[in-house]
XYZ file of C-alpha atoms in Angstrom:
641
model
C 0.000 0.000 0.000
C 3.184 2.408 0.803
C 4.250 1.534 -3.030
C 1.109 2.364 -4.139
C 0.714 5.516 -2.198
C 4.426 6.880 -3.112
C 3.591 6.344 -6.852
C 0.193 7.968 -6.896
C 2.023 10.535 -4.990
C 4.818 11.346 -7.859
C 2.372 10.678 -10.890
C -1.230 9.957 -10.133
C -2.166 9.476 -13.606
C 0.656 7.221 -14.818
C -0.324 4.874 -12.065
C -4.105 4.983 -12.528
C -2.655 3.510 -16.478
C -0.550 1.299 -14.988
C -2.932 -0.525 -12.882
C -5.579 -0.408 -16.271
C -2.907 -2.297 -18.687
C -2.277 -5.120 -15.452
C -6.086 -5.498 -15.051
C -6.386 -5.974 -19.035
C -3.338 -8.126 -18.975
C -4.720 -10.033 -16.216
C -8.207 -10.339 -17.939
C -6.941 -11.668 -21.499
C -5.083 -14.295 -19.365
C -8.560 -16.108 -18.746
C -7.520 -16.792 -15.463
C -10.540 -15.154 -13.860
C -12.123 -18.137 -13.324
C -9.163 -19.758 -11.359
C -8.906 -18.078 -7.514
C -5.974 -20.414 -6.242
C -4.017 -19.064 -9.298
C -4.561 -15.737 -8.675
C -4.173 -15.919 -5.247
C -0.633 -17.904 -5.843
C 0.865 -14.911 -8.324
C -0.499 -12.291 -6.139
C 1.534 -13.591 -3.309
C 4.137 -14.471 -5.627
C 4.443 -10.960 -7.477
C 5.544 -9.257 -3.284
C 8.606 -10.875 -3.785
C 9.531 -12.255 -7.035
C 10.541 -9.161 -8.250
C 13.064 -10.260 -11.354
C 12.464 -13.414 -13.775
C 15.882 -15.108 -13.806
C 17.654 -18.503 -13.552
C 19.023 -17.764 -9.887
C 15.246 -16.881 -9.071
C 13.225 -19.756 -10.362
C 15.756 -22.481 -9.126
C 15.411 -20.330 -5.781
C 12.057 -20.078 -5.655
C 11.286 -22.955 -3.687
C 13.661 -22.278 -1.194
C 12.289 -18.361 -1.299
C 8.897 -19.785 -0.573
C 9.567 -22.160 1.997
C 11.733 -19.319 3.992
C 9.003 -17.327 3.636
C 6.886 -19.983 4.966
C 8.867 -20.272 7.820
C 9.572 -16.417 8.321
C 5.700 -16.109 8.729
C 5.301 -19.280 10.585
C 7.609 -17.581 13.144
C 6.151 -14.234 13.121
C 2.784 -15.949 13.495
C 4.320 -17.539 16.670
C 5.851 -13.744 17.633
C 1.902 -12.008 17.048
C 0.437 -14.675 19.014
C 2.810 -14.108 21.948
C 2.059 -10.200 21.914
C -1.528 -10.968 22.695
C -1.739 -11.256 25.744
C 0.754 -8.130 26.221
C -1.601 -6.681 23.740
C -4.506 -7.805 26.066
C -2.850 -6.325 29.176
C -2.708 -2.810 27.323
C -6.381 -3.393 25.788
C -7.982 -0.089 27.188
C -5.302 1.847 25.635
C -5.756 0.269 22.514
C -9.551 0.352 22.272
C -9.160 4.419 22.195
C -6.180 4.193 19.662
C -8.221 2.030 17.539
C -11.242 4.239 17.709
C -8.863 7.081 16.468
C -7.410 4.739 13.851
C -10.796 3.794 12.969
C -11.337 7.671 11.887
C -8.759 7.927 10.201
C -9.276 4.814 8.219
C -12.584 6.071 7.604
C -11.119 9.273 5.916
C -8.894 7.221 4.069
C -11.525 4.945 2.899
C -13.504 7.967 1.107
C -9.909 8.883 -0.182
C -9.449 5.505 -1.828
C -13.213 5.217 -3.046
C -12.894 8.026 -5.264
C -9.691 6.999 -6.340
C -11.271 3.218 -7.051
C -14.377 4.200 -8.914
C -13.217 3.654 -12.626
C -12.055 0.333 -11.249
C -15.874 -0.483 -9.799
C -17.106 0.670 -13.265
C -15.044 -1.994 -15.136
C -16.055 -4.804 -12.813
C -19.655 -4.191 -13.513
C -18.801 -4.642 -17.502
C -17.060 -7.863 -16.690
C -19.540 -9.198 -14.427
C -22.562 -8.624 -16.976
C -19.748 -10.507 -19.679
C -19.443 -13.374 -17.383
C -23.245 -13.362 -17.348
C -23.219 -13.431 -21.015
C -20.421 -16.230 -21.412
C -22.601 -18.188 -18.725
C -25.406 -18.448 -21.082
C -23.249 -19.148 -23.706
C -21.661 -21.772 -21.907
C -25.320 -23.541 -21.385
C -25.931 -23.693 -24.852
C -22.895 -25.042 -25.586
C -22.989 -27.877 -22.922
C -27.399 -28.197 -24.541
C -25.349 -28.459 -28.032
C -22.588 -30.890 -26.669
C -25.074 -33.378 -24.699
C -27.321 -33.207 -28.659
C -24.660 -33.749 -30.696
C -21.820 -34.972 -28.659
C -21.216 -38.430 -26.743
C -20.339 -38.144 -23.132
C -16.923 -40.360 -22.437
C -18.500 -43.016 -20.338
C -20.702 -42.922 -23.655
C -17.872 -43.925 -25.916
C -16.464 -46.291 -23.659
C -19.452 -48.142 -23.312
C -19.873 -48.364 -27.282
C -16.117 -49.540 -27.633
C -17.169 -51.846 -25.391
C -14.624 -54.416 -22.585
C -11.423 -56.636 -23.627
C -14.023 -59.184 -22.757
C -16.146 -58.369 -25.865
C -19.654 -58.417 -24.165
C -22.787 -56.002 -24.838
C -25.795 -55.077 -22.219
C -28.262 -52.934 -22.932
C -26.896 -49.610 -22.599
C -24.715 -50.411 -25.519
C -27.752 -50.256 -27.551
C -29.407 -47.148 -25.883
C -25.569 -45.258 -26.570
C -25.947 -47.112 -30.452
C -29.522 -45.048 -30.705
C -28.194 -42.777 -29.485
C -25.511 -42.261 -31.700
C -28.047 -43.105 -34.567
C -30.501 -40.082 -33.722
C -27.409 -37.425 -33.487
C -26.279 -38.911 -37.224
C -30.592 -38.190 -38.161
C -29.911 -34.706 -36.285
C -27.151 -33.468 -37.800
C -29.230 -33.637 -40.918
C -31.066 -30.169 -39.467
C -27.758 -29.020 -39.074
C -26.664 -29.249 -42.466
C -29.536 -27.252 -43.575
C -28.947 -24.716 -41.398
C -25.704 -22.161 -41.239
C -23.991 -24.688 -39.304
C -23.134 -26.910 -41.941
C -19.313 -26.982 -41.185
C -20.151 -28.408 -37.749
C -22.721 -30.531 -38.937
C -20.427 -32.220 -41.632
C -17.880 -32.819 -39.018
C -20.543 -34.580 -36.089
C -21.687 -36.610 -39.004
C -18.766 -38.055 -39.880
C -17.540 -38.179 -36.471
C -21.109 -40.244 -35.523
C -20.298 -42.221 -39.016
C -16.918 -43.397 -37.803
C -18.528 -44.103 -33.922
C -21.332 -45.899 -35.746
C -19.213 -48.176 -37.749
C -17.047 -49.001 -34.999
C -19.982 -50.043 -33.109
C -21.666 -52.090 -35.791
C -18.335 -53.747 -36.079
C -18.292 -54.760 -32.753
C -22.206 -55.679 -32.553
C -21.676 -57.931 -35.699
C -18.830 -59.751 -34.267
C -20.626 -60.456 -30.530
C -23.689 -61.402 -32.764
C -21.844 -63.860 -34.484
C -20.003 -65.288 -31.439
C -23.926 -66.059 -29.976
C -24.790 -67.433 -32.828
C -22.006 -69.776 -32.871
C -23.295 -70.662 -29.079
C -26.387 -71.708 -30.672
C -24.964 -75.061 -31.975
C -26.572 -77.109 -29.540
C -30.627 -79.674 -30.022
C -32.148 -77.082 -27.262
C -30.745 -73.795 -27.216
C -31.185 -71.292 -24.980
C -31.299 -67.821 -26.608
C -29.669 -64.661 -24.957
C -32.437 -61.998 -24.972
C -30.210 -59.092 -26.577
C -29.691 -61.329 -29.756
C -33.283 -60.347 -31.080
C -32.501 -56.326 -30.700
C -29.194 -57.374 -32.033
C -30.751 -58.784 -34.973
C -33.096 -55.575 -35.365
C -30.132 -52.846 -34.894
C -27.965 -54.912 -37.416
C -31.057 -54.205 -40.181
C -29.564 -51.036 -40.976
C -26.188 -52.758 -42.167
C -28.054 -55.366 -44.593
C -25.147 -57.122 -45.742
C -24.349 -57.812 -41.662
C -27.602 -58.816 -41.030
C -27.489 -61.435 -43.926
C -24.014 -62.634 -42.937
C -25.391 -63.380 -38.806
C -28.373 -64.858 -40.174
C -26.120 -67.148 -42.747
C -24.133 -67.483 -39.217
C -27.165 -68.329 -37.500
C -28.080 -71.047 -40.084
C -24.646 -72.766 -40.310
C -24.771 -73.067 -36.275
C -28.402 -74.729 -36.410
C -27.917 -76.999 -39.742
C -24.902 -78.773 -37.274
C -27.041 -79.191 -34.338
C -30.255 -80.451 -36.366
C -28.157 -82.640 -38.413
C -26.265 -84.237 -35.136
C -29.569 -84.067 -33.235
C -30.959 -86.074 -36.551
C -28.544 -88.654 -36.538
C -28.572 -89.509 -32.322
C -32.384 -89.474 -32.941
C -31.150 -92.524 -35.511
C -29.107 -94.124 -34.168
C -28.822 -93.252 -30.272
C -32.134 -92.216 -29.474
C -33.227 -89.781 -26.586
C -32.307 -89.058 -23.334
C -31.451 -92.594 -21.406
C -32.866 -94.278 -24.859
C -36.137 -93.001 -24.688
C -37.799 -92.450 -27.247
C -35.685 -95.468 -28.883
C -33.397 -94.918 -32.200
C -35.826 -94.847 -35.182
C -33.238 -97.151 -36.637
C -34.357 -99.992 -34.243
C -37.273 -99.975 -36.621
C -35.434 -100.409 -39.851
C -37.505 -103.886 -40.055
C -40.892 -102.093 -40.766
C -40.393 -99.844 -43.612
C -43.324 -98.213 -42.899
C -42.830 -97.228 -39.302
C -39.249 -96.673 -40.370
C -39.664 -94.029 -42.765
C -42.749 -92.527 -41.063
C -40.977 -92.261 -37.845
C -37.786 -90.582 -39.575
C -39.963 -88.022 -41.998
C -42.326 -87.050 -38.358
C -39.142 -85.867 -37.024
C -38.020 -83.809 -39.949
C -41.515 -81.873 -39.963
C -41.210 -81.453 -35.892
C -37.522 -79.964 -36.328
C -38.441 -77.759 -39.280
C -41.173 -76.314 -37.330
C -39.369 -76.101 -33.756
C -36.374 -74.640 -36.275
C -39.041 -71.771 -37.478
C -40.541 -71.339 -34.249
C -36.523 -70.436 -32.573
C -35.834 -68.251 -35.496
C -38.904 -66.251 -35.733
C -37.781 -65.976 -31.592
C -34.223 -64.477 -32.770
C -36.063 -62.169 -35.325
C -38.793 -61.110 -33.620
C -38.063 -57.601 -33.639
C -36.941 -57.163 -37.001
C -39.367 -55.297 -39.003
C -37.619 -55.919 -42.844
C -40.140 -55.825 -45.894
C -37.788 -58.989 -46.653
C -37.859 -60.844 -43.333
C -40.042 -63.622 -44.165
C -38.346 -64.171 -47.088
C -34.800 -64.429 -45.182
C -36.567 -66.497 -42.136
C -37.681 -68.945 -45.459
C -33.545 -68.905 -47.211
C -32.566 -69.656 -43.546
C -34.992 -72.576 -43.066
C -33.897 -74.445 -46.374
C -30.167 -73.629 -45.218
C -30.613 -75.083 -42.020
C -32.453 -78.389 -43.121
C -30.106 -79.063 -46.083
C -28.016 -81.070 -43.865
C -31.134 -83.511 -43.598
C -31.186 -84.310 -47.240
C -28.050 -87.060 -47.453
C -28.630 -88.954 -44.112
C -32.712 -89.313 -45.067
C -31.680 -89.621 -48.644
C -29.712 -93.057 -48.120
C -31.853 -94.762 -45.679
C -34.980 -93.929 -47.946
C -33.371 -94.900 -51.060
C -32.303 -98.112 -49.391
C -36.026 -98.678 -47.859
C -37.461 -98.482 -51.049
C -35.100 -100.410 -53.487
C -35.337 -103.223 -51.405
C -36.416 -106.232 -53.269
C -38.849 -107.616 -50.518
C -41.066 -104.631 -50.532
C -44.128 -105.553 -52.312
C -46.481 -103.015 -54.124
C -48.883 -102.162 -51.190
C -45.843 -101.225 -48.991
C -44.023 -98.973 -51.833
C -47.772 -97.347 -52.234
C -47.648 -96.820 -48.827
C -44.773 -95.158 -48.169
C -45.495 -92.817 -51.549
C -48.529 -91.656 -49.711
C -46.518 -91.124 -46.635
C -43.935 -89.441 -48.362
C -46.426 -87.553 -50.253
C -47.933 -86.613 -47.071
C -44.641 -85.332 -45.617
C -44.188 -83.477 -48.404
C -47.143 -81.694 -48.618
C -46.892 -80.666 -44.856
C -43.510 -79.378 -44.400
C -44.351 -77.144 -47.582
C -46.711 -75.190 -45.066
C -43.395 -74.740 -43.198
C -41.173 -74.176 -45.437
C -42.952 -72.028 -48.515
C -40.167 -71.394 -51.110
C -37.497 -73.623 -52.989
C -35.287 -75.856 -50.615
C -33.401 -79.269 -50.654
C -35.189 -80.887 -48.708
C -38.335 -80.111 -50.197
C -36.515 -81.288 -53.704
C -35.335 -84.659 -51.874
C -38.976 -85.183 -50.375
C -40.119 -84.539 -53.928
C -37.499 -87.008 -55.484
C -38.157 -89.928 -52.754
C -41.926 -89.722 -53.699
C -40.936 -90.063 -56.968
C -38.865 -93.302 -56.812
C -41.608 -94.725 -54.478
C -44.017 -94.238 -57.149
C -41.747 -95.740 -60.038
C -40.858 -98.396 -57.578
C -44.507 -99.181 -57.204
C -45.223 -99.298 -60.957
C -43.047 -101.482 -61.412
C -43.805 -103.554 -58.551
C -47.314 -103.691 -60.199
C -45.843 -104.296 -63.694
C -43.353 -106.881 -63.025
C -46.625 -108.664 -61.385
C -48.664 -108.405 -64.389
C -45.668 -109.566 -66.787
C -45.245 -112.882 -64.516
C -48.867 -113.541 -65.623
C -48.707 -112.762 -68.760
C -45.539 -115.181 -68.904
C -47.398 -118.115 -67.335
C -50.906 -118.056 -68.721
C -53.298 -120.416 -66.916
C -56.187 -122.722 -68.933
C -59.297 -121.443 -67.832
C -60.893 -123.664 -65.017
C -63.094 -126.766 -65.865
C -66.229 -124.454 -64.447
C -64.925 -121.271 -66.304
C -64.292 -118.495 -63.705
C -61.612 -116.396 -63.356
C -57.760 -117.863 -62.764
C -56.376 -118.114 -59.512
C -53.997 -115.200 -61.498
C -56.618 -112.896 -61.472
C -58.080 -113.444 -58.280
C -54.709 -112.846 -56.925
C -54.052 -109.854 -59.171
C -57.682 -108.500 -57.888
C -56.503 -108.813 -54.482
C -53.277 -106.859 -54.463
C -55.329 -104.258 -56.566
C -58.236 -104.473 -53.609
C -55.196 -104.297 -50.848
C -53.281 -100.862 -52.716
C -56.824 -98.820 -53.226
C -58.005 -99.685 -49.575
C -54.903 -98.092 -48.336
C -55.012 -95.288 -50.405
C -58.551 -94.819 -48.750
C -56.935 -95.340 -45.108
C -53.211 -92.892 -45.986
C -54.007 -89.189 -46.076
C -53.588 -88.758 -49.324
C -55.515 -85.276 -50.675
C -58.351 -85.822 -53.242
C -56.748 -84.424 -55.743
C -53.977 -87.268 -55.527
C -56.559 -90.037 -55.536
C -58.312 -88.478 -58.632
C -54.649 -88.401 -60.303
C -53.477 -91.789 -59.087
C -56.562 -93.909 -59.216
C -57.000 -94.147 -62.902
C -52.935 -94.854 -63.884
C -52.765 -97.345 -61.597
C -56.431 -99.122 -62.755
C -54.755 -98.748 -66.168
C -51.588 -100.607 -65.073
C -53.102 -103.222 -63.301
C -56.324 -103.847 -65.637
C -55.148 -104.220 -68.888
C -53.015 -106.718 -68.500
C -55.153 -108.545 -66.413
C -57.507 -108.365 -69.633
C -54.685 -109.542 -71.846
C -54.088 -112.145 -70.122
C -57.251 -113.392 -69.909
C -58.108 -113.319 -73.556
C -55.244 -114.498 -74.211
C -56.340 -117.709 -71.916
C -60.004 -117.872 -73.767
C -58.066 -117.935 -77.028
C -58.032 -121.654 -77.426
C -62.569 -121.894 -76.152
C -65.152 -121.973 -78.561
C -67.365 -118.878 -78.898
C -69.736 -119.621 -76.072
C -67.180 -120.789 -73.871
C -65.343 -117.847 -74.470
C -67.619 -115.108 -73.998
C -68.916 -117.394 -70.686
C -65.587 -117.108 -69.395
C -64.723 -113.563 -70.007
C -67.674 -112.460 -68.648
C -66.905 -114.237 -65.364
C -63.145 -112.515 -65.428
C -64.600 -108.960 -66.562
C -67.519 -109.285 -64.080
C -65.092 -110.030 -60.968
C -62.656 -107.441 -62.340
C -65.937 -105.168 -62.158
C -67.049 -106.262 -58.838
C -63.608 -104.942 -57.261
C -63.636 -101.378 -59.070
C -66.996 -100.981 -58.037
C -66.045 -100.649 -54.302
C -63.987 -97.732 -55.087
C -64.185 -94.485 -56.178
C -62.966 -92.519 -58.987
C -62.950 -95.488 -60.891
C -66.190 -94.750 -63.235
C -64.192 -94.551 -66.817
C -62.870 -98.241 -66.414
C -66.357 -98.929 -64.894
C -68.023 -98.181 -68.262
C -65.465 -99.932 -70.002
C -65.644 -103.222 -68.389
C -69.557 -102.935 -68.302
C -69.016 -102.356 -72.716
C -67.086 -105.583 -72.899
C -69.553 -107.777 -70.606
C -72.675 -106.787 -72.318
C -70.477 -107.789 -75.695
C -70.269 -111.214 -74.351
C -73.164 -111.295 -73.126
C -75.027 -110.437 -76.689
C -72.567 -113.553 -77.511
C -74.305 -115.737 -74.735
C -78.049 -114.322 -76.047
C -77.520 -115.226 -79.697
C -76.326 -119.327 -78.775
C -78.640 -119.248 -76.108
C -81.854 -118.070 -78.693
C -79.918 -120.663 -82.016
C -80.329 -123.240 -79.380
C -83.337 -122.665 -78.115
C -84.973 -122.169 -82.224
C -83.118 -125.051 -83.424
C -84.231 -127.388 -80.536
C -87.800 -126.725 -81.023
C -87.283 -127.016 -85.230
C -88.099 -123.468 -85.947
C -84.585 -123.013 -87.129
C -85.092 -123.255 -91.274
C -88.827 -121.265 -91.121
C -86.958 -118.642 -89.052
C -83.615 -118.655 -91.560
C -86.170 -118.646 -94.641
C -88.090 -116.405 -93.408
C -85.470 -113.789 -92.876
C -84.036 -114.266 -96.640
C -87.762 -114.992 -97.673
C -88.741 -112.635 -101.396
C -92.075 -112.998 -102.673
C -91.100 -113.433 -106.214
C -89.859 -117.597 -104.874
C -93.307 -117.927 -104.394
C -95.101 -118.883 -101.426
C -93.576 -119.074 -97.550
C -95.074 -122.105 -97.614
C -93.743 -124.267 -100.674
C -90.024 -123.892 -99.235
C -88.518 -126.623 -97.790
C -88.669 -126.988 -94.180
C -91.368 -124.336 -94.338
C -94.690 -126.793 -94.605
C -97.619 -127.121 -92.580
C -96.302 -130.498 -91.142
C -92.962 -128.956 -89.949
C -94.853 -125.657 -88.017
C -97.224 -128.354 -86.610
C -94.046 -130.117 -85.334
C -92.308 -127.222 -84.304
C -95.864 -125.928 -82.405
C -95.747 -129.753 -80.397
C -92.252 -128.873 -79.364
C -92.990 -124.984 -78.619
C -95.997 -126.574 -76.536
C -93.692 -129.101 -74.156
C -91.069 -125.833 -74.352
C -93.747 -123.428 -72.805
C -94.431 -125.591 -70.013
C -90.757 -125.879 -69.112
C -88.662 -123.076 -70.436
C -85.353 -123.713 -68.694
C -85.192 -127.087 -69.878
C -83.482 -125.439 -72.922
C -80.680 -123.113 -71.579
C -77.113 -123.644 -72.895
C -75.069 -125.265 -69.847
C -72.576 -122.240 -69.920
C -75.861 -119.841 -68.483
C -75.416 -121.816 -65.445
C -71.534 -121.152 -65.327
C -72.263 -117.679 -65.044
C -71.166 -115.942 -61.778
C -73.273 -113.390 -62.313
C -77.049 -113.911 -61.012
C -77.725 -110.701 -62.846
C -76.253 -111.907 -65.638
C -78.176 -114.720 -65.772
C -81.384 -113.178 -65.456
C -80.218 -110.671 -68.128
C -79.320 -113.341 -70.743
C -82.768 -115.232 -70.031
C -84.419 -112.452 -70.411
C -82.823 -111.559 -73.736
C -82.975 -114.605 -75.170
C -86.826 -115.452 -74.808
C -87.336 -111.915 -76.069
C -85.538 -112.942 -79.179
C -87.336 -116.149 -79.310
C -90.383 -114.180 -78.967
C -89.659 -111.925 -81.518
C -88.523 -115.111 -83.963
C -92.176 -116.659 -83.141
C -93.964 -112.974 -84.188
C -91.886 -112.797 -87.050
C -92.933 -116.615 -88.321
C -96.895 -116.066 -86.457
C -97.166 -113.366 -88.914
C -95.813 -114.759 -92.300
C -97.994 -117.725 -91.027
C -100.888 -116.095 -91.436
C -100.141 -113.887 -94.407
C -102.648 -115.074 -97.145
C -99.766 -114.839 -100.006
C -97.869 -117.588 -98.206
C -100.775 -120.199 -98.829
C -100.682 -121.700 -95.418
C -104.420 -123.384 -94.457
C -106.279 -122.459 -91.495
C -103.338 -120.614 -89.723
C -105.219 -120.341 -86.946
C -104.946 -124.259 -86.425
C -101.325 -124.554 -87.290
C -100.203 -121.673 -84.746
C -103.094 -121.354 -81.809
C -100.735 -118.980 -79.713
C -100.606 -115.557 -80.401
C -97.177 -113.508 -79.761
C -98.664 -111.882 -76.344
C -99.621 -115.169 -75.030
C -96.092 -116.564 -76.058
C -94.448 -113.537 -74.278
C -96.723 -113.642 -71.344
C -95.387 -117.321 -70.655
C -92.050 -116.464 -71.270
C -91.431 -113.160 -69.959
């Protein structure tokens, strides 16, 4: 203060401009805001008077001697209390008269100090102003900035691992990327560039790191019943925005399930479950049916648990495309399946025991299978394409299980039976042909299949069947022929009858038995017209011309021989089966039988009109007609018919 005093004493003006360029120096410093700094170089500037090398490497020692020096007068002051105490009345009135002249002093200084008040009131309403501005910058930094603990937690541990704040910091980081977008449109592009790209970089570091702990779960995932770590699904959903990640963890994804469904596929072969139960399908090799129904249940139960876990991982992905990458997935994951089943199918159904029945059944299983895991899995996959090819060689297998059968009969044709029904061939045939439709009935085959298969395999089985029985007949005379092809055809009939969808071969079968049948009818009426001796009236008759002359001068054609013939028709009329051809009776058919009765006495009837009325034509010259034929037609067809 003495300093001071002598200065403003000698120039009062150069030290008023002296103190002004130390505040300003003082204030450019920006170390307004530090107190223990200014607080240390005030101190400092009483005694460090000159900046020198002997000075600074004293310094120390300056300061702790000073230390000291006011240690010890500390130590003096506090020892002149209580002298100061004794003498307290005298210095009560001394400071009352110090305190006036302080007073006077003050006023002194106040004026003197009044440009200096002036400046701290502009300085205090600037630190106002850079508070505000401070604010707006820390609003800015926590918009547009990360915080450190921020970045550390999106750079993530040695150890590699995520939680969930490293997605909250990833969103984050995403919505100041969006934001800076505003920026960029505003005057603050420069800024806005540079927090873009800075987010950009932060951003791909982060995806890096989320692809690589995404891949190391899925990798985890390797195992017949995994357990999935909740953050994989919002893994799964942040990686969206880096498609060609997202495809390469779901690829991951797949290659870590095909392993565990293809080693969970072959222990449920060959080891079974847990302590053996269920037991390895392979313990059922022995029934192909169980075999291959038991192998093709598990696939559908694994491609649907498979679906189920996945749609789990990507449950909160949100991609126009998802179901179509959840589908690519599926078929990557069960193309393991495909060689294993492949073999042991191929080798179930190109075994030479299986018989046709067995191969049919397995088609429709297969076929079943097929159809079913499609509703799983809805686009093109390999195991769909092996499905398809198994049902394929189970359906050539069992067309030519049913064609090698028909070519061993046709190779070893039997005679027809003493009695004429069918062969013990096509009884046999008829019964593996019963055996393969009544499972189709009992598999669950669609309707549209049964339409589609039905008729290929009648065609298969039935016309060789029909060969072969012609074929057999070739050697029988005309009656005994159509007698015994009728029996075949009608028992071939019988068995398509219980069936459906089997109405074309139906009609065909019922062509050819009314064929022999019209066979049967015309010996059974010759017989029954030459027996009673109307055979050379009725043959004249139908090539009979008026210009020969008279019906009745033929030969054969005379009263005598229609009174014959009526004696005969007479004893025929009161017995009218005594007259049928023996192969009637051989007839399976009691339809048919009734049917070729019928037929033939309505020909016979219509012979006897024919002949009644030439008979009693006047032209023909017969005598009292009346006589020779006393029945009318309607009395002859009332006693027949």
């Amino acid at each position: 203060m003495s300093n001071l005093e002598t200065l403003e004493s000698i120039d009062p003006d150069r030290s008023s401009n002296h103190l002004s360029r130390k505040l300003t120096k003082l204030l450019e410093a920006r170390l307004d805001t530090d107190k223990d700094t200014l607080d240390a170089l005030k101190d400092l500037s009483t005694f460090f008077t000159e900046n020198n090398i002997k000075n600074r490497r004293n310094l120390r020692s300056e300061i702790e001697k000073r230390s000291l020096r006011v240690n010890e007068e500390f130590l003096e002051s506090f020892r002149d209390v209580k002298e100061a105490l004794d003498h307290l009345y005298e210095d009560v009135a001394a400071m009352n008269e110090c305190c006036n002249d302080m007073m006077s002093r003050l006023q002194a200084t106040k004026s003197q100090t009044h440009d200096l008040i002036n400046e701290t009131t502009k300085l205090q309403a600037e630190s106002q102003k850079i508070q505000m501005k401070q604010e707006v910058t820390q609003a800015f930094l926590d918009t547009f900035h990360l915080k450190p603990e921020e970045i550390k937690i999106l750079r993530g541990t040695r150890d590699g691992g995520l939680d969930k704040q490293f997605f909250e910091v990833l969103s984050k980081v995403k919505k100041i990327h969006n934001n800076c977008k505003a920026l960029l449109r505003s005057s603050q592009q420069t800024a806005g560039i540079e927090i873009m790209e800075a987010m950009a970089l932060q951003q791909e570091a982060a995806y890096e790191r989320l692809y690589r702990w995404t891949q190391s779960e899925c990798r985890l995932l390797n195992v017949e019943s995994p357990e999935i770590n909740p953050l994989l699904s919002q893994a799964m959903e942040s990686l969206q925005d880096r498609p060609v990640l997202f495809k390469y963890s779901i690829d991951e994804y797949a290659n870590a399930r095909r392993a565990a469904i293809v080693r969970a596929f072959i222990d449920s072969l060959t080891r079974g479950g847990v302590s053996g139960t269920p037991r390895p399908i392979e313990m059922h090799s022995h029934d192909p049916l169980r075999y291959v129904g038991d192998m093709l249940a598990w696939l559908h139960q694994a491609t649907a648990s498979e679906k189920e876990i996945l749609e789990a991982v990507l449950k909160k992905c949100s991609s126009k495309e998802l179901e179509n990458d959840i589908q690519v997935a599926l078929a990557h994951i069960t193309e393991g399946l495909c060689r294993p089943l492949k073999v042991r199918v191929e080798q179930v159904l190109i075994a030479s025991e299986q018989g046709a029945v067995t191969l049919f059944k397995l088609g429709s299983v297969l076929k079943f299978y097929l159809h079913t895991i499609q509703q799983v899995i809805k686009t093109e996959a390999a195991l769909l394409t092996t499905l398809e090819e198994m049902h394929t060689l189970s359906q050539k297998m069992f067309y030519n299980s049913l064609t090698c059968h028909c070519g061993k009969i046709l190779e070893k044709i039997e005679m027809p039976p003493a009695d004429l029904g069918p062969p013990e061939a096509l009884k046999q045939t008829l019964t593996l042909l019963r055996e393969v439709l009544s499972c189709q009935d009992a598999c669950l085959v669609s309707v549209d299949d049964r339409q589609k298969d039905v008729p290929q395999i009648l065609t298969t089985v039935i016309e060789p069947s029909l060969q072969m029985c012609h074929v057999s007949a070739s050697k029988l005379a005309s009656a005994d022929m159509a007698t015994y092809l009728a029996n075949c055809i009608y028992l071939i009939h019988s068995t398509l009858m219980l069936f459906e969808y089997t109405d074309q071969h139906l009609e065909m079968l019922q062509a050819q038995m009314d064929a022999h049948l019209d066979t049967l009818v015309s010996e059974q009426a010759s017989t029954i017209v030459g027996q009673l001796g109307l055979g050379a009236l009725y043959t004249s008759l139908q090539d009979f011309q008026p210009k020969h002359g008279p019906l009745s001068s033929l030969p054969g054609c005379d009263a005598l021989a229609i009174q014959a013939a009526v004696k005969k028709l007479d004893s025929f009329l009161s017995a009218p089966d005594s007259l049928t051809i023996p192969q009637s009776i051989l007839l399976l058919s009691a339809s048919l039988r009734q049917t070729l009765r019928k037929r033939s006495m309505e020909l016979l009837c219509n012979a006897y009109t024919q002949i009644y009325e030439a008979v009693n034509l006047s032209s023909n010259n017969y005598m009292e007609p009346q006589l020779l034929l006393p029945r009318t037609p309607e009395q002859v067809r009332t006693l027949l018919l």
